[in-house]
Amino acid sequence: MKKLVLTLSVLGTVLGLSAAPVFAGQTAAAASKTDMTKMQHGTDKAAGGPGMMMDAAGGKILTTAEGHTLYTFDKDSGGMSNCDASCLKIWPAYHAPAKTKAVAPWSKVKASDGKDMWAYNGKPVYTYIKDKKAGDMEGDGVGGNWHVIK
C-alpha cells in the first residue's frame, strides 16, 4: 500500500497535480491543510502553537503557516507589546483568535490595538510589512531591535 501511495504521489507531482498527502489507513478527506503546508514549505509544527519551523539560509526560522517570517521586538518587556499603532502598521501583530488556547512555549498577550496576539517564549510576535513572500527575512536586525525567531 505504501508503494502505491508513493507512486501516486510522485505521478501527481510529475503531472502537476496537487493533493494533500494520504497515508496508509487514511482517507483523502483526513489529510489536513497542515500536512499540505508542511509539504509545500518544508516545515515542522512548532511545539503546541501556530508557528512553523522553516529551513532558511541561516538555519531554521519560525514562520506563520503561510511561511511568513515571525519576529520579536527588543523593546517589548514583561510579556507586553510596546509596538504602538504606528509601529503595528509596519510590524503587524501576529494576531491570535480569541477562543484559541495557547500551549507552551506559546502564549497570548494584548497588542496595542487591543486584540490578542501570539507570544513565543513570553515575547510578542510580529510579521514585517516588507516581507513579500514566504521565507523573506527583510526585517531581521532592523533598527537593531527586530529579530527573526530561530
Coordinates of C-alpha atoms in Angstrom, one line a residue:
M1 CA 0.0 0.0 0.0
K2 CA 2.8 2.4 0.9
K3 CA 4.4 1.9 -2.6
L4 CA 1.1 2.7 -4.3
V5 CA 0.7 5.9 -2.3
L6 CA 4.3 6.9 -3.0
T7 CA 3.9 6.1 -6.7
L8 CA 0.6 8.1 -6.9
S9 CA 2.3 11.0 -5.1
V10 CA 5.2 11.0 -7.5
L11 CA 2.9 10.6 -10.5
G12 CA 0.8 13.6 -9.3
T13 CA 3.9 15.7 -8.9
V14 CA 5.1 14.9 -12.4
L15 CA 1.7 15.7 -13.8
G16 CA 1.5 18.9 -11.9
L17 CA -1.4 17.7 -9.7
S18 CA -1.6 18.9 -6.1
A19 CA -3.2 17.0 -3.3
A20 CA -2.6 16.6 0.4
P21 CA -0.5 13.5 1.2
V22 CA -2.6 10.4 2.1
F23 CA -1.0 7.7 4.2
A24 CA -2.0 4.1 4.6
G25 CA -5.2 3.8 6.5
Q26 CA -6.0 7.5 6.0
T27 CA -8.7 8.8 3.6
A28 CA -8.0 11.8 1.4
A29 CA -10.6 13.8 3.4
A30 CA -8.5 13.2 6.5
A31 CA -5.3 14.7 5.0
S32 CA -5.0 18.1 6.7
K33 CA -4.1 21.5 5.5
T34 CA -1.1 21.4 7.9
D35 CA 0.2 18.3 6.1
M36 CA -0.1 20.2 2.8
T37 CA 1.6 23.3 4.3
K38 CA 4.5 21.1 5.6
M39 CA 4.9 19.6 2.2
Q40 CA 4.9 23.0 0.4
H41 CA 7.2 24.8 2.8
G42 CA 9.4 22.1 4.3
T43 CA 8.2 23.0 7.7
D44 CA 7.5 21.3 11.0
K45 CA 4.9 22.4 13.5
A46 CA 6.4 24.4 16.3
A47 CA 5.5 22.8 19.7
G48 CA 1.9 23.5 20.6
G49 CA 1.4 26.7 18.6
P50 CA 0.5 28.5 15.4
G51 CA 4.0 28.7 14.0
M52 CA 6.0 26.5 11.7
M53 CA 9.8 25.9 11.6
M54 CA 11.1 26.5 8.1
D55 CA 14.6 26.0 6.7
A56 CA 16.2 29.3 5.7
A57 CA 19.7 30.4 4.7
G58 CA 20.8 30.9 8.3
G59 CA 19.1 27.8 9.7
K60 CA 15.6 27.1 10.9
I61 CA 13.3 30.1 11.5
L62 CA 9.8 30.4 12.9
T63 CA 7.1 31.4 10.4
T64 CA 3.3 31.6 10.1
A65 CA 1.6 28.6 8.5
E66 CA 1.9 30.5 5.2
G67 CA 5.7 30.7 5.6
H68 CA 5.9 34.4 6.6
T69 CA 8.8 35.1 9.0
L70 CA 8.0 35.9 12.6
Y71 CA 9.9 38.5 14.6
T72 CA 10.4 39.7 18.2
F73 CA 11.0 43.3 19.3
D74 CA 13.7 44.0 21.8
K75 CA 11.7 46.9 23.4
D76 CA 8.9 44.5 24.4
S77 CA 9.1 43.5 28.1
G78 CA 7.2 41.7 30.8
G79 CA 5.1 39.9 28.2
M80 CA 3.7 43.1 26.9
S81 CA 3.9 44.6 23.4
N82 CA 5.5 48.1 23.2
C83 CA 4.8 48.4 19.5
D84 CA 2.2 51.3 19.2
A85 CA -0.4 51.9 16.5
S86 CA 2.2 53.4 14.0
C87 CA 4.6 50.6 14.7
L88 CA 1.9 48.0 14.1
K89 CA 1.4 49.4 10.5
I90 CA 5.0 48.3 9.7
W91 CA 5.2 45.3 12.1
P92 CA 1.7 43.8 12.2
A93 CA 1.0 41.8 15.3
Y94 CA 0.6 38.1 14.7
H95 CA -3.0 38.0 16.0
A96 CA -4.4 35.1 17.9
P97 CA -8.0 34.1 17.6
A98 CA -9.8 34.9 20.8
K99 CA -11.1 31.4 21.5
T100 CA -7.8 29.6 20.7
K101 CA -6.0 28.1 23.7
A102 CA -2.2 28.7 23.8
V103 CA 0.1 25.8 24.6
A104 CA 3.7 26.5 25.8
P105 CA 6.0 27.8 24.5
W106 CA 3.2 29.9 23.0
S107 CA 1.0 32.3 25.0
K108 CA -1.3 35.2 24.2
V109 CA -0.8 38.9 25.1
K110 CA -2.6 42.1 24.1
A111 CA -1.3 44.2 21.2
S112 CA -1.7 48.0 21.4
D113 CA -4.7 47.6 19.1
G114 CA -6.4 45.7 22.0
K115 CA -6.5 42.4 20.1
D116 CA -5.0 39.2 21.3
M117 CA -1.6 38.4 19.7
W118 CA 0.7 35.4 19.9
A119 CA 3.8 35.5 22.1
Y120 CA 6.6 32.9 21.8
N121 CA 8.6 32.2 25.0
G122 CA 6.9 35.2 26.5
K123 CA 7.9 37.6 23.7
P124 CA 5.1 39.1 21.5
V125 CA 5.4 38.0 17.8
Y126 CA 5.1 40.1 14.7
T127 CA 5.4 39.9 10.9
Y128 CA 7.1 42.6 8.7
I129 CA 5.3 44.6 6.0
K130 CA 8.3 44.4 3.6
D131 CA 8.4 40.6 3.7
K132 CA 6.5 39.9 0.5
K133 CA 6.9 36.1 0.1
A134 CA 7.4 33.0 2.2
G135 CA 10.9 32.9 3.7
D136 CA 11.7 36.6 3.2
M137 CA 13.6 38.0 6.3
E138 CA 13.9 41.7 5.4
G139 CA 13.1 42.7 9.0
D140 CA 15.9 40.8 10.7
G141 CA 18.1 43.4 12.5
V142 CA 16.1 46.5 11.6
G143 CA 17.0 49.3 14.0
G144 CA 19.0 46.8 16.0
N145 CA 15.7 45.9 17.7
W146 CA 13.9 43.4 15.5
H147 CA 15.0 39.7 15.2
V148 CA 13.9 36.6 13.4
I149 CA 12.8 33.9 15.8
K150 CA 15.1 30.9 15.4

